[in-house]
mmCIF file of C-alpha atoms and ligand atoms in Angstrom:
data_model
loop_
_atom_site.group_PDB
_atom_site.id
_atom_site.type_symbol
_atom_site.label_atom_id
_atom_site.label_comp_id
_atom_site.label_asym_id
_atom_site.label_seq_id
_atom_site.Cartn_x
_atom_site.Cartn_y
_atom_site.Cartn_z
ATOM 1 C CA MET B 1 21.241 12.754 1.054
ATOM 2 C CA ALA B 2 23.508 12.480 -1.982
ATOM 3 C CA LEU B 3 22.787 9.348 -3.999
ATOM 4 C CA ASN B 4 25.632 7.282 -5.425
ATOM 5 C CA ASP B 5 25.411 5.659 -8.886
ATOM 6 C CA ASP B 6 24.024 2.403 -7.532
ATOM 7 C CA MET B 7 21.291 4.294 -5.701
ATOM 8 C CA GLN B 8 20.525 6.448 -8.751
ATOM 9 C CA ASN B 9 20.007 3.255 -10.727
ATOM 10 C CA SER B 10 17.439 2.165 -8.127
ATOM 11 C CA LEU B 11 15.140 5.103 -8.739
ATOM 12 C CA SER B 12 11.615 3.913 -9.170
ATOM 13 C CA THR B 13 10.419 4.359 -12.737
ATOM 14 C CA ARG B 14 7.108 2.486 -13.143
ATOM 15 C CA HIS B 15 3.950 4.357 -12.251
ATOM 16 C CA VAL B 16 0.323 3.575 -11.457
ATOM 17 C CA THR B 17 -2.400 6.085 -12.331
ATOM 18 C CA PHE B 18 -5.454 7.042 -10.270
ATOM 19 C CA HIS B 19 -8.798 7.903 -11.930
ATOM 20 C CA ASP B 20 -8.036 11.634 -11.632
ATOM 21 C CA GLY B 21 -4.872 11.176 -13.723
ATOM 22 C CA THR B 22 -2.393 11.389 -10.828
ATOM 23 C CA ALA B 23 0.473 8.951 -11.400
ATOM 24 C CA ILE B 24 2.631 7.605 -8.573
ATOM 25 C CA PRO B 25 5.538 5.130 -8.418
ATOM 26 C CA CYS B 26 4.348 1.520 -8.168
ATOM 27 C CA ILE B 27 6.310 0.803 -4.979
ATOM 28 C CA GLY B 28 5.733 2.875 -1.851
ATOM 29 C CA GLN B 29 6.496 2.405 1.835
ATOM 30 C CA GLY B 30 4.476 0.950 4.725
ATOM 31 C CA THR B 31 4.836 2.056 8.352
ATOM 32 C CA TRP B 32 3.016 -0.515 10.495
ATOM 33 C CA ASN B 33 4.990 -1.078 13.752
ATOM 34 C CA MET B 34 7.133 1.986 13.157
ATOM 35 C CA GLY B 35 7.413 4.691 15.826
ATOM 36 C CA GLU B 36 6.749 2.280 18.673
ATOM 37 C CA ASN B 37 10.285 1.743 19.964
ATOM 38 C CA SER B 38 12.393 4.828 20.666
ATOM 39 C CA LEU B 39 15.597 2.838 20.051
ATOM 40 C CA ASN B 40 14.577 2.258 16.419
ATOM 41 C CA ARG B 41 13.208 5.758 15.792
ATOM 42 C CA GLN B 42 16.168 7.376 14.028
ATOM 43 C CA GLY B 43 16.778 4.299 11.874
ATOM 44 C CA GLU B 44 13.125 4.208 10.825
ATOM 45 C CA ILE B 45 13.135 7.916 9.946
ATOM 46 C CA LYS B 46 16.327 7.479 7.899
ATOM 47 C CA SER B 47 14.840 4.483 6.078
ATOM 48 C CA LEU B 48 11.713 6.395 5.107
ATOM 49 C CA GLN B 49 13.833 9.344 3.935
ATOM 50 C CA LEU B 50 16.092 7.068 1.902
ATOM 51 C CA GLY B 51 12.981 5.475 0.391
ATOM 52 C CA ILE B 52 11.720 8.904 -0.690
ATOM 53 C CA ASP B 53 15.145 9.684 -2.196
ATOM 54 C CA LEU B 54 14.880 6.439 -4.153
ATOM 55 C CA GLY B 55 11.451 7.323 -5.529
ATOM 56 C CA MET B 56 9.221 5.400 -3.096
ATOM 57 C CA THR B 57 7.335 8.591 -2.389
ATOM 58 C CA LEU B 58 4.031 7.057 -1.291
ATOM 59 C CA ILE B 59 4.004 6.575 2.474
ATOM 60 C CA ASP B 60 1.187 4.510 3.958
ATOM 61 C CA THR B 61 0.206 4.971 7.588
ATOM 62 C CA ALA B 62 -2.912 4.888 9.800
ATOM 63 C CA GLU B 63 -4.282 6.379 12.998
ATOM 64 C CA MET B 64 -4.286 2.788 14.297
ATOM 65 C CA TYR B 65 -0.515 2.241 13.937
ATOM 66 C CA GLY B 66 0.859 2.713 17.443
ATOM 67 C CA GLU B 67 -2.280 4.790 18.144
ATOM 68 C CA GLY B 68 -0.826 7.720 16.215
ATOM 69 C CA LYS B 69 2.868 7.066 16.876
ATOM 70 C CA ALA B 70 3.548 5.961 13.290
ATOM 71 C CA GLU B 71 1.888 9.120 11.946
ATOM 72 C CA GLU B 72 4.066 11.246 14.243
ATOM 73 C CA LEU B 73 7.184 9.465 13.002
ATOM 74 C CA VAL B 74 6.143 10.002 9.374
ATOM 75 C CA GLY B 75 5.537 13.704 10.160
ATOM 76 C CA GLU B 76 9.139 13.928 11.372
ATOM 77 C CA ALA B 77 10.522 11.979 8.399
ATOM 78 C CA ILE B 78 8.850 14.223 5.800
ATOM 79 C CA ASN B 79 9.613 17.491 7.575
ATOM 80 C CA GLY B 80 10.643 20.004 4.888
ATOM 81 C CA ARG B 81 9.748 17.670 2.004
ATOM 82 C CA ARG B 82 5.973 17.333 2.122
ATOM 83 C CA ASP B 83 5.763 18.192 -1.589
ATOM 84 C CA ASP B 84 7.981 15.183 -2.440
ATOM 85 C CA THR B 85 5.597 12.714 -0.842
ATOM 86 C CA PHE B 86 2.203 11.134 -1.420
ATOM 87 C CA LEU B 87 0.740 10.652 2.056
ATOM 88 C CA VAL B 88 -1.843 7.982 2.797
ATOM 89 C CA SER B 89 -3.563 7.503 6.145
ATOM 90 C CA LYS B 90 -6.538 5.497 7.343
ATOM 91 C CA VAL B 91 -9.478 6.049 9.615
ATOM 92 C CA TYR B 92 -10.618 3.443 12.146
ATOM 93 C CA PRO B 93 -14.065 2.043 11.266
ATOM 94 C CA HIS B 94 -15.362 3.278 14.634
ATOM 95 C CA ASN B 95 -14.356 6.812 13.616
ATOM 96 C CA ALA B 96 -15.834 6.575 10.120
ATOM 97 C CA GLY B 97 -19.206 8.190 10.889
ATOM 98 C CA GLN B 98 -19.836 11.598 9.342
ATOM 99 C CA ASN B 99 -18.806 13.823 12.268
ATOM 100 C CA ARG B 100 -16.170 11.623 13.843
ATOM 101 C CA ILE B 101 -14.318 11.200 10.547
ATOM 102 C CA ILE B 102 -13.675 14.955 10.328
ATOM 103 C CA THR B 103 -12.097 14.999 13.796
ATOM 104 C CA ALA B 104 -10.147 11.783 13.118
ATOM 105 C CA CYS B 105 -8.712 13.237 9.915
ATOM 106 C CA GLU B 106 -7.806 16.533 11.586
ATOM 107 C CA ASN B 107 -5.987 14.599 14.332
ATOM 108 C CA SER B 108 -4.059 12.618 11.719
ATOM 109 C CA LEU B 109 -3.106 15.867 9.954
ATOM 110 C CA LYS B 110 -1.807 17.317 13.227
ATOM 111 C CA ARG B 111 0.309 14.243 13.942
ATOM 112 C CA LEU B 112 1.629 14.259 10.373
ATOM 113 C CA LYS B 113 2.272 18.031 10.582
ATOM 114 C CA THR B 114 0.565 18.697 7.275
ATOM 115 C CA ASP B 115 -2.670 20.313 6.141
ATOM 116 C CA TYR B 116 -3.777 17.669 3.624
ATOM 117 C CA LEU B 117 -3.591 13.952 2.881
ATOM 118 C CA ASP B 118 -3.134 12.706 -0.664
ATOM 119 C CA LEU B 119 -5.335 9.717 0.121
ATOM 120 C CA TYR B 120 -7.550 8.802 3.076
ATOM 121 C CA LEU B 121 -8.821 5.245 3.482
ATOM 122 C CA LEU B 122 -11.504 3.539 5.532
ATOM 123 C CA HIS B 123 -9.271 0.929 7.243
ATOM 124 C CA TRP B 124 -11.877 -1.836 7.136
ATOM 125 C CA ARG B 125 -15.647 -2.031 7.026
ATOM 126 C CA GLY B 126 -17.342 -1.380 10.385
ATOM 127 C CA SER B 127 -20.844 -0.666 11.578
ATOM 128 C CA PHE B 128 -21.343 2.854 10.192
ATOM 129 C CA PRO B 129 -23.395 2.823 6.960
ATOM 130 C CA LEU B 130 -21.208 3.324 3.885
ATOM 131 C CA GLU B 131 -23.318 6.392 2.958
ATOM 132 C CA GLU B 132 -22.167 8.160 6.115
ATOM 133 C CA THR B 133 -18.500 7.399 5.505
ATOM 134 C CA ILE B 134 -18.787 8.559 1.880
ATOM 135 C CA GLU B 135 -20.435 11.826 2.991
ATOM 136 C CA GLY B 136 -17.643 12.436 5.500
ATOM 137 C CA MET B 137 -14.957 11.659 2.903
ATOM 138 C CA GLU B 138 -16.619 13.975 0.374
ATOM 139 C CA LYS B 139 -16.765 16.796 2.939
ATOM 140 C CA LEU B 140 -13.055 16.342 3.731
ATOM 141 C CA PHE B 141 -12.356 16.460 -0.022
ATOM 142 C CA GLN B 142 -14.415 19.633 -0.523
ATOM 143 C CA ASP B 143 -12.653 21.278 2.433
ATOM 144 C CA GLY B 144 -9.268 20.483 0.870
ATOM 145 C CA LYS B 145 -8.185 18.207 3.719
ATOM 146 C CA ILE B 146 -7.849 15.178 1.466
ATOM 147 C CA LYS B 147 -7.066 14.966 -2.255
ATOM 148 C CA ARG B 148 -8.900 11.658 -2.734
ATOM 149 C CA TRP B 149 -10.376 8.822 -0.674
ATOM 150 C CA GLY B 150 -10.619 5.061 -0.778
ATOM 151 C CA VAL B 151 -11.201 1.901 1.233
ATOM 152 C CA SER B 152 -9.268 -1.071 2.552
ATOM 153 C CA ASN B 153 -10.067 -4.750 3.084
ATOM 154 C CA PHE B 154 -13.133 -4.599 0.810
ATOM 155 C CA ASP B 155 -14.007 -7.734 -1.171
ATOM 156 C CA THR B 156 -15.708 -7.666 -4.579
ATOM 157 C CA SER B 157 -19.241 -7.658 -3.143
ATOM 158 C CA ASP B 158 -18.322 -4.725 -0.852
ATOM 159 C CA MET B 159 -16.884 -2.850 -3.838
ATOM 160 C CA ASN B 160 -20.065 -3.406 -5.865
ATOM 161 C CA GLU B 161 -22.149 -2.135 -2.967
ATOM 162 C CA LEU B 162 -19.915 0.929 -2.514
ATOM 163 C CA TRP B 163 -19.865 1.686 -6.235
ATOM 164 C CA ASN B 164 -23.660 1.810 -6.354
ATOM 165 C CA LYS B 165 -23.982 4.391 -3.551
ATOM 166 C CA ALA B 166 -24.156 8.117 -4.316
ATOM 167 C CA ASN B 167 -20.558 9.280 -4.976
ATOM 168 C CA GLY B 168 -19.298 5.737 -4.300
ATOM 169 C CA SER B 169 -17.581 5.791 -7.675
ATOM 170 C CA HIS B 170 -15.284 8.551 -6.359
ATOM 171 C CA CYS B 171 -13.423 5.810 -4.472
ATOM 172 C CA ALA B 172 -9.791 5.960 -5.677
ATOM 173 C CA THR B 173 -8.445 2.620 -4.463
ATOM 174 C CA ASN B 174 -8.943 -0.479 -2.329
ATOM 175 C CA GLN B 175 -5.985 -1.580 -0.189
ATOM 176 C CA VAL B 176 -5.872 -5.364 0.323
ATOM 177 C CA LEU B 177 -3.496 -8.149 1.323
ATOM 178 C CA TYR B 178 -1.657 -9.431 -1.742
ATOM 179 C CA HIS B 179 1.507 -11.448 -2.135
ATOM 180 C CA LEU B 180 2.642 -14.656 -3.833
ATOM 181 C CA GLY B 181 1.296 -16.804 -1.014
ATOM 182 C CA SER B 182 -2.045 -14.998 -0.873
ATOM 183 C CA ARG B 183 -3.528 -14.354 -4.296
ATOM 184 C CA GLY B 184 -7.220 -14.933 -3.614
ATOM 185 C CA ILE B 185 -8.033 -11.509 -5.120
ATOM 186 C CA ASP B 186 -6.863 -12.786 -8.511
ATOM 187 C CA PHE B 187 -10.116 -14.766 -8.768
ATOM 188 C CA ASP B 188 -12.285 -11.654 -9.308
ATOM 189 C CA LEU B 189 -11.309 -8.514 -7.329
ATOM 190 C CA THR B 190 -8.208 -7.795 -9.432
ATOM 191 C CA LYS B 191 -10.336 -7.781 -12.580
ATOM 192 C CA TRP B 192 -13.131 -5.782 -10.926
ATOM 193 C CA GLN B 193 -10.686 -3.029 -9.986
ATOM 194 C CA LYS B 194 -9.068 -2.989 -13.425
ATOM 195 C CA ASP B 195 -12.483 -2.790 -15.098
ATOM 196 C CA HIS B 196 -13.341 0.167 -12.841
ATOM 197 C CA SER B 197 -9.966 1.896 -13.501
ATOM 198 C CA MET B 198 -9.131 1.628 -9.811
ATOM 199 C CA PRO B 199 -5.581 0.738 -8.691
ATOM 200 C CA ILE B 200 -5.112 -1.883 -5.993
ATOM 201 C CA MET B 201 -2.817 -1.120 -3.072
ATOM 202 C CA ALA B 202 -1.085 -4.368 -2.078
ATOM 203 C CA TYR B 203 -0.359 -4.526 1.639
ATOM 204 C CA SER B 204 2.072 -6.979 3.259
ATOM 205 C CA PRO B 205 3.431 -7.574 -0.283
ATOM 206 C CA ILE B 206 6.410 -9.542 1.062
ATOM 207 C CA ALA B 207 4.404 -11.622 3.518
ATOM 208 C CA GLN B 208 5.416 -9.661 6.622
ATOM 209 C CA GLY B 209 8.788 -11.330 7.173
ATOM 210 C CA GLY B 210 8.559 -14.528 9.231
ATOM 211 C CA SER B 211 8.048 -18.127 8.178
ATOM 212 C CA LEU B 212 5.723 -17.598 5.204
ATOM 213 C CA GLN B 213 8.188 -15.115 3.723
ATOM 214 C CA LYS B 214 11.013 -17.635 4.171
ATOM 215 C CA GLU B 215 8.953 -20.345 2.499
ATOM 216 C CA LEU B 216 8.262 -18.113 -0.509
ATOM 217 C CA LEU B 217 11.896 -17.170 -0.829
ATOM 218 C CA GLU B 218 13.117 -20.729 -0.705
ATOM 219 C CA ASN B 219 10.871 -21.697 -3.593
ATOM 220 C CA LYS B 220 13.068 -23.043 -6.397
ATOM 221 C CA THR B 221 11.206 -21.213 -9.176
ATOM 222 C CA ILE B 222 11.588 -17.851 -7.429
ATOM 223 C CA LYS B 223 15.244 -18.595 -6.689
ATOM 224 C CA ALA B 224 15.939 -19.508 -10.321
ATOM 225 C CA ILE B 225 14.281 -16.326 -11.649
ATOM 226 C CA ALA B 226 16.125 -14.231 -9.060
ATOM 227 C CA SER B 227 19.413 -15.742 -10.106
ATOM 228 C CA GLN B 228 18.619 -15.006 -13.761
ATOM 229 C CA HIS B 229 17.986 -11.318 -12.917
ATOM 230 C CA GLN B 230 20.896 -11.257 -10.409
ATOM 231 C CA VAL B 231 18.638 -10.014 -7.629
ATOM 232 C CA GLU B 232 17.280 -11.361 -4.335
ATOM 233 C CA PRO B 233 14.250 -13.735 -4.382
ATOM 234 C CA LEU B 234 12.302 -11.219 -2.338
ATOM 235 C CA GLN B 235 12.742 -8.618 -5.068
ATOM 236 C CA ILE B 236 11.164 -11.039 -7.533
ATOM 237 C CA ALA B 237 8.229 -11.522 -5.146
ATOM 238 C CA LEU B 238 7.803 -7.741 -4.988
ATOM 239 C CA ALA B 239 8.216 -7.218 -8.740
ATOM 240 C CA TRP B 240 5.547 -9.879 -9.257
ATOM 241 C CA THR B 241 2.973 -7.965 -7.155
ATOM 242 C CA VAL B 242 3.323 -4.847 -9.345
ATOM 243 C CA ARG B 243 3.538 -6.666 -12.695
ATOM 244 C CA SER B 244 0.127 -5.559 -14.005
ATOM 245 C CA GLY B 245 0.632 -1.793 -13.855
ATOM 246 C CA ASN B 246 -2.516 -1.461 -11.721
ATOM 247 C CA VAL B 247 -0.974 -2.387 -8.347
ATOM 248 C CA ILE B 248 0.951 -0.224 -5.889
ATOM 249 C CA ALA B 249 2.901 -2.321 -3.355
ATOM 250 C CA ILE B 250 3.727 -0.832 0.046
ATOM 251 C CA PRO B 251 6.461 -2.930 1.696
ATOM 252 C CA LYS B 252 7.565 -1.797 5.135
ATOM 253 C CA ALA B 253 11.331 -1.693 5.616
ATOM 254 C CA SER B 254 13.301 -0.239 8.474
ATOM 255 C CA LYS B 255 16.717 -1.435 7.301
ATOM 256 C CA GLU B 256 18.639 0.525 4.676
ATOM 257 C CA ASN B 257 19.549 -2.528 2.579
ATOM 258 C CA HIS B 258 15.895 -3.613 2.541
ATOM 259 C CA VAL B 259 14.841 -0.137 1.354
ATOM 260 C CA LEU B 260 17.391 -0.279 -1.465
ATOM 261 C CA GLN B 261 16.290 -3.746 -2.569
ATOM 262 C CA ASN B 262 12.630 -2.773 -2.537
ATOM 263 C CA ALA B 263 13.232 0.363 -4.594
ATOM 264 C CA LYS B 264 15.178 -1.642 -7.171
ATOM 265 C CA ALA B 265 12.353 -4.170 -7.498
ATOM 266 C CA SER B 266 10.252 -1.620 -9.366
ATOM 267 C CA SER B 267 12.602 -1.788 -12.334
ATOM 268 C CA ILE B 268 12.554 -5.601 -12.610
ATOM 269 C CA HIS B 269 10.416 -6.665 -15.564
ATOM 270 C CA LEU B 270 9.331 -10.299 -15.516
ATOM 271 C CA THR B 271 8.918 -11.994 -18.887
ATOM 272 C CA GLU B 272 5.758 -13.849 -19.936
ATOM 273 C CA GLU B 273 7.642 -17.117 -19.534
ATOM 274 C CA GLU B 274 8.734 -16.197 -15.997
ATOM 275 C CA LEU B 275 5.177 -15.173 -15.090
ATOM 276 C CA GLN B 276 3.937 -18.551 -16.325
ATOM 277 C CA MET B 277 6.572 -20.330 -14.234
ATOM 278 C CA ILE B 278 5.423 -18.352 -11.174
ATOM 279 C CA ASP B 279 1.773 -19.190 -11.932
ATOM 280 C CA LYS B 280 2.706 -22.871 -11.874
ATOM 281 C CA ALA B 281 4.490 -22.553 -8.526
ATOM 282 C CA PHE B 282 1.851 -20.275 -6.971
ATOM 283 C CA PRO B 283 -1.384 -21.003 -8.853
ATOM 284 C CA LYS B 284 -4.131 -18.465 -9.351
ATOM 285 C CA PRO B 285 -7.290 -19.467 -7.420
ATOM 286 C CA THR B 286 -9.876 -21.419 -9.374
ATOM 287 C CA ARG B 287 -12.764 -20.564 -7.031
ATOM 288 C CA LYS B 288 -13.850 -17.660 -4.873
ATOM 289 C CA MET B 289 -11.797 -17.420 -1.677
ATOM 290 C CA PRO B 290 -12.661 -15.332 1.388
ATOM 291 C CA LEU B 291 -10.619 -12.112 1.361
ATOM 292 C CA ASP B 292 -7.422 -12.581 3.397
ATOM 293 C CA ILE B 293 -7.152 -9.917 6.083
ATOM 294 C CA ILE B 294 -4.489 -9.218 8.698
HETATM 295 P P1 NAP E 301 5.562 -6.487 4.653
HETATM 296 O O1 NAP E 301 5.840 -5.160 4.070
HETATM 297 O O2 NAP E 301 5.089 -7.578 3.749
HETATM 298 O O3 NAP E 301 6.828 -7.067 5.411
HETATM 299 C C1 NAP E 301 7.565 -6.281 6.317
HETATM 300 C C2 NAP E 301 8.714 -7.150 6.833
HETATM 301 O O4 NAP E 301 9.560 -7.502 5.732
HETATM 302 C C3 NAP E 301 9.580 -6.423 7.846
HETATM 303 O O5 NAP E 301 9.971 -7.396 8.791
HETATM 304 C C4 NAP E 301 10.785 -5.962 7.038
HETATM 305 O O6 NAP E 301 11.972 -5.905 7.800
HETATM 306 C C5 NAP E 301 10.894 -7.083 6.023
HETATM 307 N N1 NAP E 301 11.506 -6.601 4.761
HETATM 308 C C6 NAP E 301 11.233 -5.467 4.080
HETATM 309 N N2 NAP E 301 11.968 -5.383 2.975
HETATM 310 C C7 NAP E 301 12.736 -6.506 2.938
HETATM 311 C C8 NAP E 301 13.726 -7.002 2.052
HETATM 312 N N3 NAP E 301 14.049 -6.338 0.957
HETATM 313 N N4 NAP E 301 14.319 -8.191 2.360
HETATM 314 C C9 NAP E 301 13.976 -8.897 3.466
HETATM 315 N N5 NAP E 301 13.038 -8.481 4.351
HETATM 316 C C10 NAP E 301 12.428 -7.286 4.076
HETATM 317 O O7 NAP E 301 4.497 -6.396 5.844
HETATM 318 P P2 NAP E 301 3.563 -5.269 6.469
HETATM 319 O O8 NAP E 301 4.336 -4.238 7.209
HETATM 320 O O9 NAP E 301 2.483 -5.984 7.163
HETATM 321 O O10 NAP E 301 2.851 -4.599 5.208
HETATM 322 C C11 NAP E 301 3.327 -3.436 4.577
HETATM 323 C C12 NAP E 301 2.468 -2.225 4.917
HETATM 324 O O11 NAP E 301 1.107 -2.414 4.506
HETATM 325 C C13 NAP E 301 2.314 -1.963 6.433
HETATM 326 O O12 NAP E 301 3.498 -1.457 6.998
HETATM 327 C C14 NAP E 301 1.122 -1.041 6.428
HETATM 328 O O13 NAP E 301 1.512 0.271 6.047
HETATM 329 C C15 NAP E 301 0.235 -1.696 5.359
HETATM 330 N N6 NAP E 301 -0.767 -2.647 5.918
HETATM 331 C C16 NAP E 301 -2.103 -2.334 5.768
HETATM 332 C C17 NAP E 301 -3.066 -3.196 6.297
HETATM 333 C C18 NAP E 301 -4.526 -2.845 6.134
HETATM 334 O O14 NAP E 301 -5.377 -3.455 6.807
HETATM 335 N N7 NAP E 301 -4.857 -1.919 5.267
HETATM 336 C C19 NAP E 301 -2.693 -4.381 6.953
HETATM 337 C C20 NAP E 301 -1.331 -4.683 7.056
HETATM 338 C C21 NAP E 301 -0.386 -3.824 6.523
HETATM 339 P P3 NAP E 301 12.649 -4.549 8.345
HETATM 340 O O15 NAP E 301 11.551 -3.661 8.857
HETATM 341 O O16 NAP E 301 13.563 -5.059 9.391
HETATM 342 O O17 NAP E 301 13.386 -3.882 7.203
#
C-alpha cells in the first residue's frame, strides 16, 4: 500500500541486534488469537501487512496458536513479501524431542508457505531433555530450515543450564512476559541476557488489553509523559519496554489505528528523568520473583 506522510513518519527506526549481527526493528507483531474467526480474517491480514509497511517486520507466531491457524494466516499475509519479513515460530514442548521437532518445523513451514524460519523457539520448557531440543534445533539450522533458534519462558536458572550444554550458547533469544505491570525479569534475567549479548523478546508488552492494561494507562505518571510527547499512554508503555536497546516487543494488533500507534512507539525516546518517574510509579523488583507466564 502507498504510505502517506504520517505513516512514513511512523517507520520503525530503532534496531536490536542478534549475536550473529542481524539487526531487526525493536517493535514487531504478535499473532496470538489471529486466524481463529473467519469474520476477522481479512482485517487481521491487512493489519499485519500494514505493520510490515510501517517497519514492524518481525512476525511472531506458533504452532500452538489456533493449532496452526495463525501460521496459515501469516502465510497469507506475507505472500509475495517473504524477504521483507523476519518470521518467528515456536514448537510445542511435547514436539521438542529430536525427531518430532523436525516434523513440527516442517509442518510450520508448510502452513507459513515458506522454506525457512528466521527464528524458531521452544515455546516453554517441557519434559524432553534440553540436549535433545538443542540437537534438533542445530539439525534444522544445518539443513537451512531455520536461521537461528531460541527459547521462551525460561528464567535465569534455566538460561544458565541451557548455556552450559553443548551448543547451548547458540541460543539467540529468550521470549518472556514483560510490561510495566510485570517487570520481575528486571531483577536478574534482563542483566543476564545483556551480559550474554542475547536480546529479550517481550511478549504481551501492552498487558493483553483488558483490565490490567486499563489500569496501566490510567496511571497519572504515564498519562503526564504521554501528554508531554503528544502520544497515547499505551505508546509510552510500549516505548518503555524497548528503552534499553536489547528488547524486541511484539504487540498484537488487529486494528489499523493500533498498528499505527505501535509502529510510532519505536521512535519515542524517553528521557532519564521520565524513566525515573516511571520507576517510581512501577518499581523494579527488589527480590527474585517467579517468572510470570501466560
Ligand atoms: P498484547 O500484545 O500485550 O495485547 C494485545 C491486545 O492489545 C489486543 O487486544 C489488541 O487489540 C490490543 N492493542 C494492541 N495495540 C493497541 C493499541 N495501540 N492501543 C490499544 N490497544 C491495543 O498481548 P498478547 O497478544 O498476549 O502478546 C503479544 C504477542 O506475544 C502474542 O500475540 C504472541 O505472538 C506473543 N506471546 C507469546 C507467549 C509465549 O509464551 N511465548 C505468550 C503470550 C503471547 P486489537 O487486536 O483489537 O488491535
